[in-house]
XYZ file of C-alpha atoms in Angstrom:
679
model
C 102.409 37.864 43.440
C 102.297 40.143 46.339
C 103.492 43.851 46.102
C 106.249 45.097 48.518
C 105.488 48.390 50.096
C 107.407 50.456 52.613
C 105.964 52.899 54.963
C 108.330 55.827 55.944
C 108.210 57.786 59.142
C 106.469 61.128 58.761
C 108.864 62.454 61.419
C 111.960 62.291 59.586
C 113.054 65.726 59.213
C 116.692 65.382 58.676
C 117.768 68.039 56.210
C 114.585 69.868 55.990
C 115.527 72.884 58.096
C 118.071 75.427 57.207
C 118.792 76.579 60.764
C 121.381 79.238 59.670
C 118.778 80.904 57.531
C 116.095 80.606 60.102
C 117.973 81.982 63.319
C 120.583 84.565 64.113
C 123.979 83.524 65.169
C 123.224 83.695 68.848
C 119.907 81.729 68.582
C 121.711 79.061 66.358
C 124.614 78.653 68.911
C 121.813 77.766 71.702
C 119.755 75.722 69.388
C 122.840 73.633 68.251
C 124.330 73.376 71.774
C 126.216 70.267 72.754
C 124.429 67.809 75.219
C 124.797 68.640 78.901
C 123.465 71.615 80.999
C 122.949 74.979 79.324
C 121.643 78.366 80.405
C 120.170 80.516 77.700
C 119.901 84.179 78.834
C 117.253 85.411 76.226
C 116.779 89.167 76.524
C 113.182 91.022 76.043
C 111.951 90.611 72.444
C 114.973 88.392 71.353
C 112.891 85.373 70.116
C 112.950 82.974 73.099
C 110.090 80.984 71.927
C 111.684 80.586 68.466
C 114.840 79.538 70.079
C 113.109 76.831 72.158
C 111.073 75.637 69.218
C 114.084 75.063 67.068
C 115.975 73.416 69.763
C 113.354 70.790 70.040
C 113.304 70.445 66.316
C 117.293 70.178 66.267
C 116.972 67.349 68.995
C 114.499 65.571 66.788
C 116.962 65.599 63.731
C 119.727 64.260 65.868
C 117.590 61.149 66.551
C 116.284 61.945 69.854
C 112.863 60.105 70.478
C 110.156 62.587 71.000
C 108.921 60.786 74.180
C 112.419 61.356 75.750
C 111.865 65.117 75.440
C 110.401 67.056 78.401
C 109.322 70.775 77.994
C 108.293 72.575 80.973
C 106.397 75.956 80.657
C 104.302 78.140 83.000
C 101.162 78.309 80.941
C 99.170 75.901 78.909
C 99.138 78.386 76.155
C 102.953 78.672 75.928
C 103.263 75.018 75.783
C 100.617 74.571 73.252
C 102.131 77.331 70.996
C 105.569 75.740 71.141
C 104.340 72.356 70.349
C 102.241 73.745 67.502
C 105.538 75.546 66.151
C 107.331 72.203 66.507
C 104.980 70.385 64.499
C 104.722 73.134 61.702
C 108.682 72.816 61.179
C 108.833 68.969 61.811
C 105.509 67.444 60.761
C 104.425 64.784 63.473
C 107.544 65.681 65.469
C 105.552 67.065 68.652
C 103.020 64.101 68.903
C 104.983 62.404 71.649
C 106.760 65.029 73.430
C 106.046 65.571 77.090
C 105.047 69.321 77.089
C 102.952 71.336 79.606
C 103.075 73.123 82.686
C 104.821 72.125 85.706
C 101.664 71.175 87.200
C 100.031 69.195 84.332
C 103.246 67.103 84.124
C 103.139 66.529 87.616
C 99.553 65.561 87.469
C 100.467 63.204 84.463
C 103.179 61.418 86.691
C 101.051 61.095 89.858
C 98.192 59.536 87.871
C 100.398 56.540 87.330
C 101.668 56.305 90.784
C 99.221 57.679 93.465
C 99.823 54.869 95.981
C 103.469 55.792 96.090
C 102.637 59.120 97.683
C 99.700 58.049 99.859
C 96.771 58.524 97.567
C 94.284 56.297 95.734
C 93.810 56.143 92.099
C 91.221 58.563 90.644
C 92.371 61.154 93.025
C 90.459 64.595 92.675
C 92.314 67.977 92.069
C 90.676 70.668 94.030
C 90.413 74.114 92.543
C 91.076 77.161 94.705
C 87.436 77.376 96.030
C 87.367 73.881 96.980
C 90.595 74.143 98.777
C 89.425 77.279 100.550
C 86.276 75.342 101.509
C 88.191 72.420 102.920
C 90.433 74.744 104.989
C 87.455 76.558 106.203
C 85.787 73.283 107.495
C 89.009 72.535 109.373
C 88.922 75.884 110.959
C 85.355 75.414 111.849
C 86.030 72.215 113.235
C 88.622 73.281 115.391
C 86.498 76.227 116.628
C 89.160 78.746 115.852
C 87.212 81.571 114.743
C 85.263 82.906 117.707
C 83.299 86.075 118.472
C 86.010 87.744 120.132
C 89.069 86.723 117.899
C 89.248 86.864 114.153
C 91.123 84.225 112.260
C 92.522 83.937 108.828
C 89.928 83.050 106.123
C 90.556 80.020 103.774
C 91.997 81.875 100.944
C 94.613 83.779 103.243
C 95.657 80.315 104.757
C 95.754 78.602 101.314
C 98.209 81.329 100.327
C 100.314 80.873 103.474
C 100.377 77.158 103.089
C 101.285 77.366 99.302
C 104.113 79.741 99.956
C 105.591 77.555 102.427
C 105.406 74.463 100.313
C 106.787 76.284 97.073
C 109.440 78.297 98.762
C 110.757 75.499 100.977
C 110.009 77.549 104.151
C 108.205 76.935 107.443
C 104.980 78.454 108.156
C 106.322 80.519 111.011
C 109.053 81.795 108.391
C 106.266 82.916 105.976
C 104.271 84.570 108.706
C 107.264 86.469 110.042
C 108.164 87.718 106.419
C 104.754 88.359 104.892
C 101.954 88.037 107.494
C 103.475 89.275 110.867
C 100.113 90.373 112.058
C 99.268 86.589 112.353
C 102.162 85.602 114.466
C 99.998 85.383 117.606
C 97.919 82.574 116.143
C 100.953 80.794 114.505
C 100.438 77.546 116.445
C 96.744 77.276 115.428
C 97.711 77.929 111.811
C 100.217 75.129 111.922
C 97.503 72.995 113.297
C 95.191 73.808 110.599
C 97.835 73.017 107.927
C 98.487 69.482 109.531
C 94.973 68.724 109.819
C 94.248 69.831 106.340
C 96.921 67.494 104.959
C 95.067 64.453 106.607
C 91.633 65.765 105.262
C 92.979 65.691 101.767
C 94.269 62.130 102.001
C 90.875 61.141 103.403
C 89.025 62.687 100.569
C 91.593 61.503 98.088
C 92.080 64.951 96.878
C 95.059 67.144 95.908
C 95.434 70.715 95.624
C 97.475 72.473 92.967
C 100.694 72.698 95.409
C 100.504 68.914 95.646
C 100.819 68.379 92.072
C 104.459 69.768 92.322
C 105.153 68.656 95.934
C 104.095 65.093 95.763
C 105.763 64.642 92.484
C 109.018 65.776 93.930
C 108.061 63.529 97.061
C 107.773 60.638 94.490
C 111.226 61.142 93.228
C 112.837 61.489 96.358
C 111.309 58.511 98.222
C 110.943 56.093 95.522
C 114.326 55.171 93.690
C 112.760 52.785 91.333
C 110.007 55.162 90.059
C 112.347 58.052 89.822
C 114.904 56.041 87.687
C 112.222 55.318 85.344
C 111.491 58.658 84.436
C 115.211 59.891 84.690
C 116.034 57.095 82.162
C 112.962 58.437 79.787
C 113.881 61.998 79.777
C 117.190 62.375 78.123
C 116.430 66.141 77.549
C 114.732 68.455 79.798
C 113.833 72.148 78.543
C 112.498 74.827 80.774
C 110.790 77.897 79.586
C 110.803 81.232 81.608
C 113.376 79.736 84.273
C 113.728 83.102 85.950
C 110.240 82.687 87.371
C 110.603 79.189 89.090
C 110.287 78.756 92.702
C 112.602 76.496 94.882
C 110.283 73.441 94.625
C 110.156 73.713 90.760
C 113.653 74.204 90.503
C 114.338 70.975 92.721
C 111.848 69.072 90.726
C 113.777 69.976 87.384
C 117.167 68.933 88.929
C 115.549 65.485 90.289
C 114.144 64.779 86.771
C 117.409 65.589 84.897
C 119.594 63.838 87.432
C 120.748 60.819 85.105
C 121.585 62.454 81.752
C 122.271 66.005 82.809
C 120.705 67.490 79.673
C 118.752 70.310 81.066
C 118.616 73.548 79.096
C 116.859 76.390 81.012
C 115.834 79.497 79.155
C 115.032 82.816 80.652
C 115.973 86.413 81.405
C 117.471 87.296 85.000
C 116.582 90.978 84.182
C 112.820 90.018 84.123
C 112.600 87.978 87.416
C 109.843 90.138 89.064
C 107.759 87.587 90.848
C 109.336 87.131 94.314
C 105.986 88.029 96.113
C 104.452 84.902 94.559
C 107.452 82.584 95.387
C 109.611 82.872 92.484
C 113.310 82.370 93.463
C 115.650 84.712 91.641
C 118.692 82.711 92.858
C 117.543 79.684 90.711
C 118.675 81.535 87.439
C 121.435 83.308 89.099
C 123.107 80.351 90.387
C 122.465 77.759 87.556
C 125.959 78.006 86.569
C 127.155 77.277 90.034
C 124.997 74.127 90.435
C 126.153 73.132 86.900
C 129.879 74.186 86.682
C 130.086 72.549 83.213
C 127.139 74.600 81.945
C 127.334 76.409 78.568
C 125.946 79.937 78.905
C 124.489 81.365 75.806
C 123.148 85.166 75.489
C 120.546 86.014 72.997
C 120.900 89.767 72.645
C 119.385 90.895 69.281
C 115.922 92.539 69.973
C 113.365 92.532 67.200
C 110.604 94.422 69.127
C 111.814 97.862 69.823
C 113.586 100.875 68.194
C 117.146 101.645 69.109
C 116.259 104.633 71.240
C 114.189 102.500 73.658
C 116.754 99.606 73.864
C 119.517 102.115 74.607
C 117.350 103.550 77.630
C 116.509 99.936 78.674
C 120.293 98.914 78.606
C 121.023 101.856 80.924
C 118.062 101.166 83.332
C 119.463 97.842 84.307
C 123.028 98.630 84.881
C 122.461 99.489 88.374
C 121.718 96.050 89.510
C 125.030 94.183 90.670
C 123.480 90.748 90.751
C 122.871 89.896 87.175
C 124.183 88.419 83.776
C 125.585 91.434 82.111
C 123.865 91.787 78.535
C 123.171 94.534 75.907
C 120.116 94.434 73.832
C 120.780 95.322 70.271
C 118.044 96.566 67.773
C 117.241 94.985 64.272
C 114.868 97.827 63.721
C 116.375 101.029 62.433
C 116.555 104.122 64.529
C 113.185 106.274 64.761
C 114.962 109.548 65.441
C 112.458 109.940 68.441
C 114.009 109.477 71.959
C 112.120 108.388 74.987
C 110.225 111.396 76.719
C 110.655 112.086 80.209
C 107.651 114.028 81.421
C 107.553 115.845 84.943
C 103.923 116.841 85.699
C 102.807 119.431 88.226
C 100.418 117.009 89.962
C 99.008 113.708 89.737
C 95.936 115.309 88.206
C 98.027 116.942 85.569
C 99.844 113.523 85.087
C 96.544 111.850 84.113
C 95.389 114.687 81.810
C 98.782 114.595 80.021
C 98.488 110.778 79.334
C 94.900 111.065 78.123
C 95.578 114.187 75.970
C 98.815 112.591 74.442
C 96.934 109.547 73.746
C 94.066 111.252 71.661
C 96.987 112.672 69.707
C 98.648 109.675 68.896
C 95.319 108.292 68.048
C 94.648 111.164 65.670
C 98.035 110.431 64.228
C 97.099 106.903 63.205
C 97.977 104.796 66.390
C 95.198 102.604 67.323
C 94.147 102.694 70.964
C 94.896 98.981 71.093
C 98.466 99.874 70.301
C 98.834 102.049 73.429
C 99.443 101.034 76.906
C 99.585 102.796 80.461
C 101.711 100.919 82.831
C 102.061 101.383 86.581
C 103.580 99.708 89.641
C 100.331 99.113 91.616
C 96.779 99.094 90.643
C 95.752 102.010 92.690
C 98.041 104.411 90.804
C 95.545 104.161 87.793
C 92.702 105.795 89.614
C 93.318 109.381 88.190
C 93.975 108.040 84.621
C 90.803 105.951 84.712
C 88.761 109.014 85.827
C 90.324 111.023 83.046
C 89.771 108.563 80.444
C 86.100 108.282 81.394
C 85.690 111.978 81.258
C 87.228 112.105 77.751
C 85.646 109.173 76.373
C 88.942 107.206 75.798
C 88.101 103.542 75.541
C 90.094 101.252 78.001
C 90.639 97.789 79.119
C 92.333 96.953 82.453
C 94.401 93.820 82.682
C 95.478 94.523 86.288
C 92.153 94.031 87.670
C 88.639 95.267 87.764
C 88.029 99.039 87.325
C 88.754 100.877 90.314
C 85.442 101.401 91.538
C 84.195 97.713 90.806
C 86.527 96.070 93.100
C 85.132 94.320 96.097
C 86.898 96.151 98.929
C 85.831 99.704 97.410
C 82.185 98.558 97.090
C 82.224 97.175 100.691
C 83.331 100.542 102.053
C 81.014 102.466 99.847
C 78.169 100.327 101.206
C 78.780 101.698 104.549
C 78.577 105.330 103.281
C 75.551 104.798 101.273
C 73.366 103.367 103.990
C 74.611 106.255 106.381
C 73.099 108.861 103.846
C 70.309 106.764 102.860
C 68.990 104.383 105.289
C 66.554 103.035 102.887
C 69.344 101.689 100.738
C 68.668 97.673 101.083
C 71.338 96.651 98.692
C 74.081 98.524 100.694
C 72.708 97.269 103.850
C 72.794 93.793 103.017
C 76.289 93.980 101.352
C 77.415 95.506 104.687
C 75.926 92.991 106.972
C 76.890 90.028 105.093
C 80.644 90.910 105.878
C 80.038 89.728 109.432
C 80.717 86.148 110.349
C 77.680 83.869 110.300
C 75.489 86.312 108.464
C 74.163 85.076 105.170
C 71.307 85.911 102.742
C 68.441 84.811 104.965
C 69.888 86.406 108.280
C 70.591 89.627 105.988
C 67.005 89.702 105.128
C 65.866 89.347 108.685
C 68.097 92.325 109.838
C 66.976 94.438 106.848
C 63.353 94.181 108.054
C 64.597 95.761 111.393
C 66.801 98.268 109.544
C 63.880 99.375 107.230
C 62.016 100.586 110.386
C 64.596 103.432 110.593
C 65.186 103.096 114.466
C 68.609 102.567 115.759
C 67.337 100.847 118.991
C 65.828 98.108 116.948
C 69.183 97.315 115.426
C 70.860 97.451 118.825
C 68.453 94.845 119.954
C 68.434 92.713 116.962
C 69.131 88.843 117.312
C 72.400 87.648 115.486
C 74.367 84.463 115.467
C 76.648 84.269 118.715
C 79.697 84.352 116.358
C 78.507 87.690 114.830
C 77.436 89.446 118.030
C 80.661 91.343 118.785
C 81.017 92.348 115.207
C 77.305 93.396 114.977
C 77.605 95.736 117.951
C 80.612 97.520 116.395
C 78.766 97.802 113.200
C 75.746 99.486 114.631
C 78.185 101.728 116.877
C 80.113 102.637 113.714
C 76.937 103.356 111.645
C 75.970 105.832 114.481
C 79.338 107.522 114.413
C 79.141 107.866 110.549
C 75.946 109.923 110.946
C 76.013 111.456 114.453
C 73.139 113.909 113.651
C 71.186 115.203 110.822
C 74.140 115.402 108.549
C 76.522 112.727 107.818
C 80.435 112.779 108.061
C 82.346 114.188 105.057
C 83.365 111.303 102.840
C 87.119 111.171 103.861
C 86.263 110.987 107.519
C 83.696 108.162 106.828
C 86.281 106.169 105.163
C 88.833 106.518 107.895
C 86.125 105.484 110.467
C 84.814 102.465 108.495
C 88.497 101.337 108.123
C 89.451 101.901 111.754
C 86.399 100.308 113.308
C 85.520 97.444 110.845
C 87.111 96.955 107.674
C 90.661 96.853 108.234
C 90.528 93.921 110.425
C 88.316 92.403 107.968
C 90.550 92.872 105.001
C 93.544 91.203 107.005
C 91.860 87.986 107.470
C 89.881 88.002 104.425
C 92.415 88.837 101.466
C 95.825 87.588 100.798
C 96.828 90.865 99.135
C 95.764 92.880 102.127
C 98.572 95.518 101.550
C 97.456 96.321 97.949
C 93.913 96.595 99.131
C 94.546 98.900 101.817
C 96.494 101.067 99.329
C 93.510 101.173 97.088
C 91.280 102.444 100.089
C 93.932 104.971 101.162
C 93.795 106.306 97.537
C 89.805 106.366 97.837
C 90.104 108.435 101.035
C 92.622 110.828 99.608
C 90.374 111.269 96.553
C 87.273 111.737 98.832
C 89.095 114.670 100.528
C 87.986 116.834 97.307
C 84.347 116.345 98.508
C 82.610 118.327 101.319
C 79.460 116.327 100.824
C 79.164 112.473 100.911
C 76.251 112.465 98.884
C 78.237 114.367 96.037
C 81.094 111.815 96.571
C 78.863 108.802 95.934
C 77.027 110.415 93.292
C 80.499 110.878 91.558
C 81.444 107.134 92.093
C 78.116 105.903 90.719
C 78.401 108.002 87.603
C 82.020 107.178 86.824
C 81.351 103.451 87.530
C 78.341 103.557 85.162
C 79.750 105.379 82.471
C 80.846 103.064 79.875
C 83.689 104.473 78.118
C 81.993 103.585 75.310
C 80.780 106.855 74.510
C 83.488 106.359 72.139
C 82.108 102.995 71.137
C 78.675 104.286 70.335
C 80.462 106.625 67.906
C 81.569 103.546 66.013
C 84.940 102.480 67.321
C 85.785 98.829 67.363
C 84.967 97.210 70.601
C 88.483 95.809 70.850
C 90.119 99.161 70.190
C 90.931 100.269 73.569
C 94.038 101.408 75.682
C 95.382 98.892 77.889
C 95.844 99.853 81.534
C 98.062 97.422 83.288
C 100.455 96.687 86.324
C 103.847 96.045 85.027
C 103.536 92.659 86.422
C 100.653 91.777 84.381
C 102.126 93.340 81.153
C 105.132 91.055 81.191
C 105.338 89.300 77.636
C 103.248 91.925 76.070
C 104.056 94.719 73.679
C 102.831 97.926 72.286
C 103.722 100.749 69.976
C 103.389 103.509 72.494
C 103.995 102.832 76.269
C 103.309 105.416 79.157
C 104.942 104.397 82.558
C 103.295 106.695 85.286
C 104.084 107.452 88.771
C 107.832 107.061 88.481
C 108.385 108.793 91.942
C 110.343 107.256 94.828
C 108.103 105.627 97.150
C 105.670 104.650 94.453
C 107.952 103.102 91.744
C 110.067 101.719 93.624
C 107.806 101.306 96.450
C 108.604 102.628 99.882
C 108.711 99.106 101.270
C 111.308 97.916 98.678
C 113.729 100.740 99.854
C 114.494 98.762 102.998
C 116.561 96.034 101.323
C 119.038 96.063 98.446
C 117.616 92.865 96.867
C 114.008 94.428 96.753
C 115.354 97.447 95.030
C 116.983 95.232 92.423
C 113.654 93.642 91.642
C 111.963 97.114 91.471
C 114.590 98.054 88.924
C 113.977 94.804 87.148
C 110.375 95.729 86.939
C 111.261 99.085 85.480
C 113.231 97.348 82.887
C 110.190 95.134 81.995
C 108.020 98.008 81.704
C 110.523 99.979 79.474
C 111.029 96.909 77.191
C 107.191 96.640 76.614
C 107.475 99.587 74.200
C 108.185 99.420 70.471
C 108.208 102.931 69.098
C 107.281 105.699 71.638
C 108.056 105.664 75.292
C 106.969 108.117 77.809
C 108.150 108.221 81.418
C 106.105 110.465 83.839
C 105.858 111.441 87.436
C 103.976 114.142 89.445
C 106.001 116.606 91.422
C 103.241 117.111 93.790
C 100.793 114.474 95.098
C 97.407 116.173 95.761
C 95.405 114.895 98.552
C 98.273 112.515 99.835
C 97.497 111.861 103.501
C 96.483 114.781 105.215
C 97.490 117.278 102.689
C 99.859 117.769 99.691
C 103.017 115.682 99.498
C 106.070 116.718 97.247
C 107.243 113.646 95.030
C 110.975 112.993 94.094
C 111.696 111.361 90.695
C 112.304 107.774 90.938
C 116.064 106.921 91.469
C 115.648 104.721 88.218
C 115.205 108.014 86.414
C 118.038 109.749 87.979
C 120.230 106.636 86.836
C 119.512 107.283 83.137
C 122.081 109.245 81.257
C 120.399 112.669 79.993
C 121.402 112.141 76.487
C 119.135 109.023 76.274
C 115.899 110.935 76.698
C 114.291 114.184 75.770
C 112.886 116.287 78.643
C 109.291 117.582 78.151
C 107.809 120.670 79.841
C 104.014 120.700 80.509
C 102.044 123.641 81.746
C 98.387 124.630 81.905
C 96.845 126.689 79.002
C 94.302 126.417 76.325
C 93.174 122.954 75.517
C 95.288 122.207 72.650
C 98.592 120.986 71.545
C 101.280 123.410 70.752
C 104.732 122.039 70.025
C 107.374 124.625 71.249
C 109.412 125.881 68.184
C 113.282 124.848 68.455
C 112.794 122.996 71.691
C 111.171 120.066 73.656
C 107.500 119.616 73.144
C 105.387 121.642 75.331
C 101.853 120.254 76.111
C 99.161 122.817 76.939
C 95.996 121.860 78.613
C 93.671 122.195 81.501
C 96.016 119.974 83.571
C 95.582 121.123 87.050
C 91.812 121.657 87.178
C 90.306 120.064 90.360
C 88.126 117.001 89.776
């Protein structure tokens, strides 16, 4: 006699989750929202990931099949984390959910239907280097880079093409808005773009932008295929919706067209990526595109003390275009207001930050729990120098250490060779910047340079495409050392930029403006040195010093202060946060002051900086910028500071004095230190 045995589904979670116990009231309302479009405005530190995770679990409990749920994120890490959390609360529930980045989901769909968009099965996906190589091949075949005319490098062209695709704009519009110096070659750039599209199809290869653009093309040109996925995905959930570009938003709408069950989660107050194509209008106008949409606000913050949140709420009030909200703290008051700290100079600012961090560390705050945030990477120069001097371990998330960056090392190579004509490494780095000069040509040229005779260099044979640039290089080297003595370092940098390197950067780097600011900062720093040899020695010593004097003393390798741009810091948090260079023209940037919408984005960036802080917040700016341009420059406090009610912060006074910390009795703290010493 056979025995009857029944298998039960492992993903039958009904009744297993007490949502009211696991979520606050605002999170619960979003998680249990009725079918249809929904916008969830999740403030900083409010548990956005938790809300999305439980929304998926709730849908599964309501009988929604896992394969009919699409979860779109911006990073694989975010998708993996959410699906792992779903699996933890609903065992087996996440197995068939379609979850991943926009690009990974696009790839998954396109693999099934490549012919529908003009490709063959098994197409390759080019990484950025592959993409740049193919574009460079097109430029070479078209003969667009000639000895008398620079043409954008493959990386810059890839950036232009990507922005046009993702923003839904024409190439001329992108050039006019972001790269006006390339308008004279607009027609040739457009021709490269068209040829590049053809080359990709010939090679059966897609770039990352194609994974989105071709998926949208599939949905808009093939109704049968589109209907299949529109039927399948009954619920579409989108994380970090404020960061979507136009193409991504259109793709979401296309996928959710049949059922209309699209829930987008994000924070309009943290929309800070317009420079890479993110469109603030996507989240702002979601209720207009979906008049029947429910709007849920999650305003309970689990990260910061009330004193920080009150300042954050005030910081964003100046923006007219936003969904009003007010973050509320779960944590009790600390009794410590954020500190507003004007400093005499940029050097004093760095000294204050370093000294206060050492004090916090002595008080028991790990270095890893402290961050210094700034608007642009070049603003970290003095802080990096001061940390190095004082042995404070630090890690940089906004890029390489200042002196390790390629453009800094390139310009330094000109200076090194000028003061030391036997510097083979500097010479080869310098000449390899020229078109058509590789390792072999550089070796040949070095054999001439090693002779020390300028006339030999002038007569050197170089590839035709490099001849004009070579002549300019030789002329520039003669200018840098007109006699026995080399020019002062600041004058050297100015000469190299004007004669050679500025044009090179425009065509080589997509982020030309940021790199030019770095070099302006280097030039200003160099004005403190009369001798180029002394300046280069200082650079070498600072670059070589492992902040690990502290590490050698036994500190944990990972116990380092974080230095980061605010953009890179989004999504992170620290116990103590220093936001530096809060001066008009620096934060907000001078360029942003030309348009109201740009000022609003800068204000959102300030809001993001403030909300990274859990306990102690320090807002600093120098009243005088040393070595700015051709002299000193007075700095006005950022307009964002002026917008803050005085009762929300504590004003600190800082003056030079004995190297020790002396709280002033009965008043605001007063930091004493050798703040204004020249480097």
